[in-house]
PDB file of C-alpha atoms in Angstrom:
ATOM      1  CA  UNK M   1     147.415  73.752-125.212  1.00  0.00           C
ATOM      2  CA  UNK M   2     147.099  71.375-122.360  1.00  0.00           C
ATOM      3  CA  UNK M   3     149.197  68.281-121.952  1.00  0.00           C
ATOM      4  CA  UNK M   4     149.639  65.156-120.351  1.00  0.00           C
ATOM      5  CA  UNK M   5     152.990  63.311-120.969  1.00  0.00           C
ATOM      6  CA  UNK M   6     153.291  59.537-120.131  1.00  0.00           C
ATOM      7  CA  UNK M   7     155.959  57.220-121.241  1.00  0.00           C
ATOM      8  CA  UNK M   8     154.587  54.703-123.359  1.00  0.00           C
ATOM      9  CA  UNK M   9     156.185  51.964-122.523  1.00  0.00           C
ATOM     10  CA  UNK M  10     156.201  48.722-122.258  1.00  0.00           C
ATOM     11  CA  UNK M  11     157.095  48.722-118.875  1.00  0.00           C
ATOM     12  CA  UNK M  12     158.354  45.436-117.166  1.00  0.00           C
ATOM     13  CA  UNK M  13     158.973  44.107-113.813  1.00  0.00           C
ATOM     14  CA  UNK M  14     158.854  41.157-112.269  1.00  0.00           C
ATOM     15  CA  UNK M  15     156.256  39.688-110.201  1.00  0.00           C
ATOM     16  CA  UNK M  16     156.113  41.299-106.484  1.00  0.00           C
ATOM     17  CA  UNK M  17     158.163  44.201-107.593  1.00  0.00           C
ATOM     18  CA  UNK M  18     157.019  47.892-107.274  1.00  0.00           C
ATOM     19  CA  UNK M  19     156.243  49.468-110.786  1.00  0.00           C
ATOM     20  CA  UNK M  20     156.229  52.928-110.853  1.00  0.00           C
ATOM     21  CA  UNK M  21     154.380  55.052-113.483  1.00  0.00           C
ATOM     22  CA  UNK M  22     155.037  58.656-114.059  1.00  0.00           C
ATOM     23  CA  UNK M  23     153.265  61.158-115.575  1.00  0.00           C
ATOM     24  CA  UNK M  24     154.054  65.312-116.670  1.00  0.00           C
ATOM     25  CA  UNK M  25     151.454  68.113-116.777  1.00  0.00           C
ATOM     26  CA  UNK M  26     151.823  71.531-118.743  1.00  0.00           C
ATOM     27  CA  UNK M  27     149.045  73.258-116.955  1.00  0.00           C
ATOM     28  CA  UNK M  28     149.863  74.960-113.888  1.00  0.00           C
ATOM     29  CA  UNK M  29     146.724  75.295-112.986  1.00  0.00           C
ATOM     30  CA  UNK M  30     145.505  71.622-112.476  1.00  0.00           C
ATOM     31  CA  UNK M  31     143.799  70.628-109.888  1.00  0.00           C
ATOM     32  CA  UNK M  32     142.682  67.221-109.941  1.00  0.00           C
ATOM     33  CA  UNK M  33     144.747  64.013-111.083  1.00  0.00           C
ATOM     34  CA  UNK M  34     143.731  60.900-111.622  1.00  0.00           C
ATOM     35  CA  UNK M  35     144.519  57.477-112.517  1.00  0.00           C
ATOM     36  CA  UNK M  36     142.793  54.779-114.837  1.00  0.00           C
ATOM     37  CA  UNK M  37     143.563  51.294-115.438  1.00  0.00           C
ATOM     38  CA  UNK M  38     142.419  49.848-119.095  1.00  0.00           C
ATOM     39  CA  UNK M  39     142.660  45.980-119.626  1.00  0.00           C
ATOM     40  CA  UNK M  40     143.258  45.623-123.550  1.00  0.00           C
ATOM     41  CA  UNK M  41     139.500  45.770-125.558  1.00  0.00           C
ATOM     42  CA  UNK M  42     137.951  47.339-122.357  1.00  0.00           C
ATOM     43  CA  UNK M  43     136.779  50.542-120.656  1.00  0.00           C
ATOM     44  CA  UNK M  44     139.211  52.792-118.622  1.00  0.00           C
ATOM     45  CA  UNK M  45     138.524  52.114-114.611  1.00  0.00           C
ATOM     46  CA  UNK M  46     139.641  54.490-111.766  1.00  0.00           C
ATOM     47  CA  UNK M  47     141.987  53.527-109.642  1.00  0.00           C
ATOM     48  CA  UNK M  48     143.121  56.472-107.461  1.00  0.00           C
ATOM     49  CA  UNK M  49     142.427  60.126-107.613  1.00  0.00           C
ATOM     50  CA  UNK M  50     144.903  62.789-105.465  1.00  0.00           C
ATOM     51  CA  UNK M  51     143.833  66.693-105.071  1.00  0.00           C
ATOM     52  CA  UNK M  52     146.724  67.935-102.405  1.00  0.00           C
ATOM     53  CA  UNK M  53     150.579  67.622-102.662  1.00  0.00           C
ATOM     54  CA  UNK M  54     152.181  64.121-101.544  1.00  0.00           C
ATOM     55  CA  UNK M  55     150.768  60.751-101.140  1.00  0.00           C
ATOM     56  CA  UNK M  56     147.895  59.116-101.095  1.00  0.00           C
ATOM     57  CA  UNK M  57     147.850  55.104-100.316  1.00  0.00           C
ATOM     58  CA  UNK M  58     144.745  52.932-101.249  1.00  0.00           C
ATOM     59  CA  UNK M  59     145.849  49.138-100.453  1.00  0.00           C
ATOM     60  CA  UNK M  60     148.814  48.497-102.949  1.00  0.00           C
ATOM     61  CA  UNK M  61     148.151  51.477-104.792  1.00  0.00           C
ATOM     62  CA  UNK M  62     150.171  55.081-103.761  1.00  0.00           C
ATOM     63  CA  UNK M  63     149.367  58.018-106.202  1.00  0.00           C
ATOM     64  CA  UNK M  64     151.958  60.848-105.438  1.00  0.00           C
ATOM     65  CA  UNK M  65     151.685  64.568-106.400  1.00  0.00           C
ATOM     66  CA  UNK M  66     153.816  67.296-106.672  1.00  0.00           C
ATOM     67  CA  UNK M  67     152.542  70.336-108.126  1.00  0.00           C
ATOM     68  CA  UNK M  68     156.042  72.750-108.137  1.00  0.00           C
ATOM     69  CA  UNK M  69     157.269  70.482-109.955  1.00  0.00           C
ATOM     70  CA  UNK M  70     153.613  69.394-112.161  1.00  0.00           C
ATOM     71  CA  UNK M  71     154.531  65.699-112.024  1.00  0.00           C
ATOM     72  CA  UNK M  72     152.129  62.872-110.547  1.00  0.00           C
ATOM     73  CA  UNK M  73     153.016  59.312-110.178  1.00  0.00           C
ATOM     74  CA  UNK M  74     151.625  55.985-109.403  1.00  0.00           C
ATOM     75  CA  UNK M  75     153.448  53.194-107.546  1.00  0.00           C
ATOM     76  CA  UNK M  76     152.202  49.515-107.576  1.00  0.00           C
ATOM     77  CA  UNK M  77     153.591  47.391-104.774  1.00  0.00           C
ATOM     78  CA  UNK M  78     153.622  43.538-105.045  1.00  0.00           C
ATOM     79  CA  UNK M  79     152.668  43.754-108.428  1.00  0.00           C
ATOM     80  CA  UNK M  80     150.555  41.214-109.695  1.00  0.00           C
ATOM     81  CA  UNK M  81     150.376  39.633-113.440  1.00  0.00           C
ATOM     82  CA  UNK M  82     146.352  40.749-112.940  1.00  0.00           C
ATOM     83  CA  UNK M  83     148.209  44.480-113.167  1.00  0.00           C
ATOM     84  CA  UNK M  84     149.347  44.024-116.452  1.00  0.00           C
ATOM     85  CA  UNK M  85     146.984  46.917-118.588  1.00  0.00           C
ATOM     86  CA  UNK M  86     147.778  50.472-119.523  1.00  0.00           C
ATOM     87  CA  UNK M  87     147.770  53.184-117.257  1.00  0.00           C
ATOM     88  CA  UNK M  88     145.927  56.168-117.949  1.00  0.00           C
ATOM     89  CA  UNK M  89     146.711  59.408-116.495  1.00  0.00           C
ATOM     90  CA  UNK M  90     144.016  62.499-116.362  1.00  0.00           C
ATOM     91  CA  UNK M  91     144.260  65.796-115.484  1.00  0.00           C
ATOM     92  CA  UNK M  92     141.547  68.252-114.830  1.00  0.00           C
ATOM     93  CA  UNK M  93     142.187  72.207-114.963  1.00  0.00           C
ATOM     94  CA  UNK M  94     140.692  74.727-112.065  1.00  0.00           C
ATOM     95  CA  UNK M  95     137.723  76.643-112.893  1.00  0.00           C
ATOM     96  CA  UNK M  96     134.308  76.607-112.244  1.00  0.00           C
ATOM     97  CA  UNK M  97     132.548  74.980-115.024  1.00  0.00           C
ATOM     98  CA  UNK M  98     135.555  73.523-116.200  1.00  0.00           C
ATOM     99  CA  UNK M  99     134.787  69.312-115.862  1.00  0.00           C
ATOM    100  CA  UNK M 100     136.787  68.461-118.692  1.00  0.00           C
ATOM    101  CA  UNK M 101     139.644  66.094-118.552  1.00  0.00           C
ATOM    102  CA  UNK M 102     142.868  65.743-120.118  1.00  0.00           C
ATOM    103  CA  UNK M 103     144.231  62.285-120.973  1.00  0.00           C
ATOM    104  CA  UNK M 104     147.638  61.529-121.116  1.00  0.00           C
ATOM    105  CA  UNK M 105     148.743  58.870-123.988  1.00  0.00           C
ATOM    106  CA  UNK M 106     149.212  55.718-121.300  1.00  0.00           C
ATOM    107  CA  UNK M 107     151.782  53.402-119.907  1.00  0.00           C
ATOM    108  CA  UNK M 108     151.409  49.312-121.149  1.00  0.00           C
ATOM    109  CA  UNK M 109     152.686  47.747-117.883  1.00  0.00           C
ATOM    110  CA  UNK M 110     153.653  44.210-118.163  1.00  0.00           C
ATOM    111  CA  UNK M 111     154.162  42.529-115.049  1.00  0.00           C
ATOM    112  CA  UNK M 112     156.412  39.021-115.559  1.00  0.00           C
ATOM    113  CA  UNK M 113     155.313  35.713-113.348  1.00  0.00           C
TER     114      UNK M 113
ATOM    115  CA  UNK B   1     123.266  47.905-109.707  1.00  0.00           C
ATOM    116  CA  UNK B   2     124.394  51.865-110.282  1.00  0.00           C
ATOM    117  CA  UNK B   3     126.112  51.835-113.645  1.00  0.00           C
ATOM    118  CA  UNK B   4     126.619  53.356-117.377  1.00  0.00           C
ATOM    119  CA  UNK B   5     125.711  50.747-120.278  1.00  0.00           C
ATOM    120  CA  UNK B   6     126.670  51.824-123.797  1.00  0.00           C
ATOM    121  CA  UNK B   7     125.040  50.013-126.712  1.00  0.00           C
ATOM    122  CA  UNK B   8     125.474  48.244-129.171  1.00  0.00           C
ATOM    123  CA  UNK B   9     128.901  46.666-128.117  1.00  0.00           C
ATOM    124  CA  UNK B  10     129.834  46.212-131.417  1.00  0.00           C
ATOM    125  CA  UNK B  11     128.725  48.638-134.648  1.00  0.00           C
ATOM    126  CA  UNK B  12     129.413  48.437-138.310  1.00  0.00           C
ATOM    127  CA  UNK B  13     128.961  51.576-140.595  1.00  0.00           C
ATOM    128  CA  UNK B  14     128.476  52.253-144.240  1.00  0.00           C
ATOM    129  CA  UNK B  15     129.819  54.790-145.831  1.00  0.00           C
ATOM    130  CA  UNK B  16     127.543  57.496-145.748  1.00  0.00           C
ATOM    131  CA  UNK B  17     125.436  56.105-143.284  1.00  0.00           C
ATOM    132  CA  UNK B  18     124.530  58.087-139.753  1.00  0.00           C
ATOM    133  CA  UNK B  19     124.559  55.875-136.777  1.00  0.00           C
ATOM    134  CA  UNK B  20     123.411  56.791-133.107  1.00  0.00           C
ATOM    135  CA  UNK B  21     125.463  55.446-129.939  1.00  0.00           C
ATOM    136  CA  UNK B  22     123.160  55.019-126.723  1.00  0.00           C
ATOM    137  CA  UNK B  23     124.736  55.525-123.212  1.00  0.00           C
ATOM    138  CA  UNK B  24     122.308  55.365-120.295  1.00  0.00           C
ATOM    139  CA  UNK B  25     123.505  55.961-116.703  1.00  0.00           C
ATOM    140  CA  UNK B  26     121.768  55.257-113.462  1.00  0.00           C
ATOM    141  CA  UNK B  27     124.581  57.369-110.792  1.00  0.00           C
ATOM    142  CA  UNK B  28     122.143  60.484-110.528  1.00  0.00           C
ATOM    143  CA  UNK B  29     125.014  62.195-112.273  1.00  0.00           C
ATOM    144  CA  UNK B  30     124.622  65.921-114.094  1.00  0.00           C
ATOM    145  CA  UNK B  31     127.658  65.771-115.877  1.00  0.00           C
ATOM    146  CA  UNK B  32     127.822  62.858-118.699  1.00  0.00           C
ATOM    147  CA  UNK B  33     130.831  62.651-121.825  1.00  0.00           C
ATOM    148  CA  UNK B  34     131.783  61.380-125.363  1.00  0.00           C
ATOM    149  CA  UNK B  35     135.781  60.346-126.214  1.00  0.00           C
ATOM    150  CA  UNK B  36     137.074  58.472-128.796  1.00  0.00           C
ATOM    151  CA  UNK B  37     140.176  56.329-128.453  1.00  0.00           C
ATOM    152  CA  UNK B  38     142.208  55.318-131.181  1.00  0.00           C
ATOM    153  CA  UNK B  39     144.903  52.719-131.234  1.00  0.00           C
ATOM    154  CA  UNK B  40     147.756  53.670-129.084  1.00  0.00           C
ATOM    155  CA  UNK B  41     146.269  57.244-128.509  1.00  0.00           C
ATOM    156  CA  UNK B  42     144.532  59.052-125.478  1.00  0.00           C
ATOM    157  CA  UNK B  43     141.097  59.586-125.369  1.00  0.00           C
ATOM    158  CA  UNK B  44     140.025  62.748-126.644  1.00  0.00           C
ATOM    159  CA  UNK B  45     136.701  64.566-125.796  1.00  0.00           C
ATOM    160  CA  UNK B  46     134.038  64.909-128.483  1.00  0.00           C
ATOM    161  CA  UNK B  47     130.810  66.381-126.440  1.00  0.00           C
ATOM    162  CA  UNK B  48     129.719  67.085-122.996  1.00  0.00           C
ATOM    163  CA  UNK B  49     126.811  67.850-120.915  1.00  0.00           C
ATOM    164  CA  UNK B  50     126.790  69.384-117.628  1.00  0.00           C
ATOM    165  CA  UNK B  51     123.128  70.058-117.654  1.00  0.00           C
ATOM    166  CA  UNK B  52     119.694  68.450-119.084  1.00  0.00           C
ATOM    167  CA  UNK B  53     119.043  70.908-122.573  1.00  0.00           C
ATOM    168  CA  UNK B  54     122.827  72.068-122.770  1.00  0.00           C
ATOM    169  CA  UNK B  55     126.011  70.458-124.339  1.00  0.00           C
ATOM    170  CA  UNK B  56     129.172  71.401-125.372  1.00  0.00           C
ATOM    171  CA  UNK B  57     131.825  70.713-128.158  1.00  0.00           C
ATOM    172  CA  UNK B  58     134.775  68.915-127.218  1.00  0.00           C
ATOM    173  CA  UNK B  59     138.670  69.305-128.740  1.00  0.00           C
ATOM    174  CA  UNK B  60     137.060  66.892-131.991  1.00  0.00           C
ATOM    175  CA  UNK B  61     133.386  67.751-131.954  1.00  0.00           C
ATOM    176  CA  UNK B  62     133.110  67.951-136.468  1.00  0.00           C
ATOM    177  CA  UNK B  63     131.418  64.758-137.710  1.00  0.00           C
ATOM    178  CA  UNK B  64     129.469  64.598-134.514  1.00  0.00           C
ATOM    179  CA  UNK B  65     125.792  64.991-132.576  1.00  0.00           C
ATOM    180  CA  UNK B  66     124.633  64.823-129.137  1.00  0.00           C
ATOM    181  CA  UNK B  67     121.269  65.373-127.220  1.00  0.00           C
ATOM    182  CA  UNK B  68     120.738  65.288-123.496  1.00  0.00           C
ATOM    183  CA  UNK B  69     116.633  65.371-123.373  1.00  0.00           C
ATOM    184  CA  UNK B  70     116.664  63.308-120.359  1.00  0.00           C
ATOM    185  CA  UNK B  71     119.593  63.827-117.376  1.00  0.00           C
ATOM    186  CA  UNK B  72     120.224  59.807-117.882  1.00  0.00           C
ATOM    187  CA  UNK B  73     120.402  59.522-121.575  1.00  0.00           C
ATOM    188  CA  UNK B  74     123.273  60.837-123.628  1.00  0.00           C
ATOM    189  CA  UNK B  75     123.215  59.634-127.300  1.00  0.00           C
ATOM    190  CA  UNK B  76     125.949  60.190-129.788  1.00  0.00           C
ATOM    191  CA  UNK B  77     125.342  60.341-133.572  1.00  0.00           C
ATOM    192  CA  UNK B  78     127.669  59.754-135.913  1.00  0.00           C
ATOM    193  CA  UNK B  79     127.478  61.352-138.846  1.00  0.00           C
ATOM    194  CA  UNK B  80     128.489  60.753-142.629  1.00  0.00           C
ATOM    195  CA  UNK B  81     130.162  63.931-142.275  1.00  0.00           C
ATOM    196  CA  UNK B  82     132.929  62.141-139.774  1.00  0.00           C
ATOM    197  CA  UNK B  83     135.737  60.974-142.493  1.00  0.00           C
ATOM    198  CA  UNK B  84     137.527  58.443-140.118  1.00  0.00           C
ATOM    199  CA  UNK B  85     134.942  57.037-137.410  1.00  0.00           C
ATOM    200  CA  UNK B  86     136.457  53.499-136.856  1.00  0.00           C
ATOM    201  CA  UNK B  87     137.038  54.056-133.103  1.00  0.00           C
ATOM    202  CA  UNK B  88     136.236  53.241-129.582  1.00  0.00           C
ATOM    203  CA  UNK B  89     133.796  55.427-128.517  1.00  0.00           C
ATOM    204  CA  UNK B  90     133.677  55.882-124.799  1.00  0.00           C
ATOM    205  CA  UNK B  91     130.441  57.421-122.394  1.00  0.00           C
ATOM    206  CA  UNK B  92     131.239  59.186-118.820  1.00  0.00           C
ATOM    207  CA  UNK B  93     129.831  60.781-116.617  1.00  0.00           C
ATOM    208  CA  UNK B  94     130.380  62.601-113.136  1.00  0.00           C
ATOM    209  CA  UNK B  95     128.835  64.686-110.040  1.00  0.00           C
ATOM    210  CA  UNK B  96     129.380  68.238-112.112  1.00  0.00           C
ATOM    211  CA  UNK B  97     131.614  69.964-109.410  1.00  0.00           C
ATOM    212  CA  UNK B  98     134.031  72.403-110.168  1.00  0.00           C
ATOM    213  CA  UNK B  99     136.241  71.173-107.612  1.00  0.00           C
ATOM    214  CA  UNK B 100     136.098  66.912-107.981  1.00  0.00           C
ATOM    215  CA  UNK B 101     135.488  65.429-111.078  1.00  0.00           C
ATOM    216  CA  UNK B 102     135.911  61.609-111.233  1.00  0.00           C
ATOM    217  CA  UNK B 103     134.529  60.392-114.278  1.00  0.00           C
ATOM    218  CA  UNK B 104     133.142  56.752-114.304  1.00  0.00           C
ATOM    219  CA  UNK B 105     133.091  55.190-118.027  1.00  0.00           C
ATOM    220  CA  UNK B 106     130.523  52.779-119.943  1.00  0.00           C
ATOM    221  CA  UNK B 107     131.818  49.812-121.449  1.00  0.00           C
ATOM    222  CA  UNK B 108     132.223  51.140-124.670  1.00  0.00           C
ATOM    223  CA  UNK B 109     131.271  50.749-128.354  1.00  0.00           C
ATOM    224  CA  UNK B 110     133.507  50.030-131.190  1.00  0.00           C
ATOM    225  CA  UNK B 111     132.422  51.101-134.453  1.00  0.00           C
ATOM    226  CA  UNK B 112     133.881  50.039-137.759  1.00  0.00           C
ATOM    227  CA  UNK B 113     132.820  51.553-141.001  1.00  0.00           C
ATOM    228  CA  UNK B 114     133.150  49.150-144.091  1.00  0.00           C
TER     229      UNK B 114
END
């Protein structure tokens, strides 16, 4: 069975800090990672999506891959209270046909003014 | 404004009772999806489409029904045969690419049965 391992958390750190948030595959054959931010009583949002080994920056947002070792992770520089949510991490599996995702369990990030 | 809406925000069940979630979509996307999220959990797939006329069962389909008549309509029903439904119930959808597959989500509906 597929799985996506996330530590749930809370995680704190201090306002302007970089929070890091780390998640662990079992599938060797993902393909596609993603990351959602959910505020609490609302929808998940993407954030950042990475399909090739290493980084990939969008403004204070890096998502970092590394498939050998099936572990994808999410830094947020100067982190803001407005960051504070849980962090969803998806997976999706190769194959054609094969759109479905697999959520991980999400990290509560708490960032402290 | 491209978008999903889900409706009604807020639903409240009887036992026994069958109850239809909307989720409309204006993207121009094939692909469209039902999870439920419980507290503290992940979501977890109930149906998809990739296709107008086709749909398949998710990891927690039982207790549930989908159509896809039209490609921007999606409805979920809930049925009296679902023992624990009090959830948030969450619509996607996506381009239906075997390769890329972000998945943009409704607002959500949470259902409560009394």
């Amino acid at each position: 069975q597929k799985e996506v391992e996330q530590n749930s958390g809370p995680l704190s750190v201090p306002e302007g800090a970089i929070a890091s948030l780390n998640c662990t595959y079992s599938d060797r054959g993902s393909q596609s990672f993603f990351w959602y931010r959910q505020y609490s009583g609302k929808s998940p949002e993407l954030i950042m999506f990475i399909y090739s080994n290493g980084d990939k920056e969008d403004g204070r947002f890096t998502a970092q891959l590394n498939k050998a070792s099936q572990y994808v992770s999410l830094l947020i520089r100067d982190s803001q209270p407005s960051d504070s949510a849980t962090y969803l991490c998806a997976v999706k599996a190769l194959g054609a046909g094969s759109y479905q995702l697999t959520f991980g369990k999400g990290t509560k990030l708490s960032v402290i003014p | 404004d491209g978008g999903i809406t889900q409706s009604p925000k807020y639903l409240f069940r009887k036992e026994g009772q069958n109850v239809t979630l909307s989720c409309e979509q204006n993207l121009n996307h094939d692909a469209m999806y039902w999870y439920r999220q419980d507290p503290g959990q992940g979501l977890r797939l109930i149906y998809y489409s990739q296709i107008v006329n086709d749909f398949q069962k998710g990891d927690i389909a039982e207790g549930y029904s989908v159509s896809r008549e039209k490609k921007e309509s999606f409805p979920l029903t809930v049925t009296s045969a679902q023992k624990n439904p009090t959830a948030f119930y969450l619509c996607a959808s996506s381009i239906a690419s075997a390769s890329y597959n972000e998945q943009f989500f409704g607002p959500g509906t949470r259902l409560t049965v009394l």
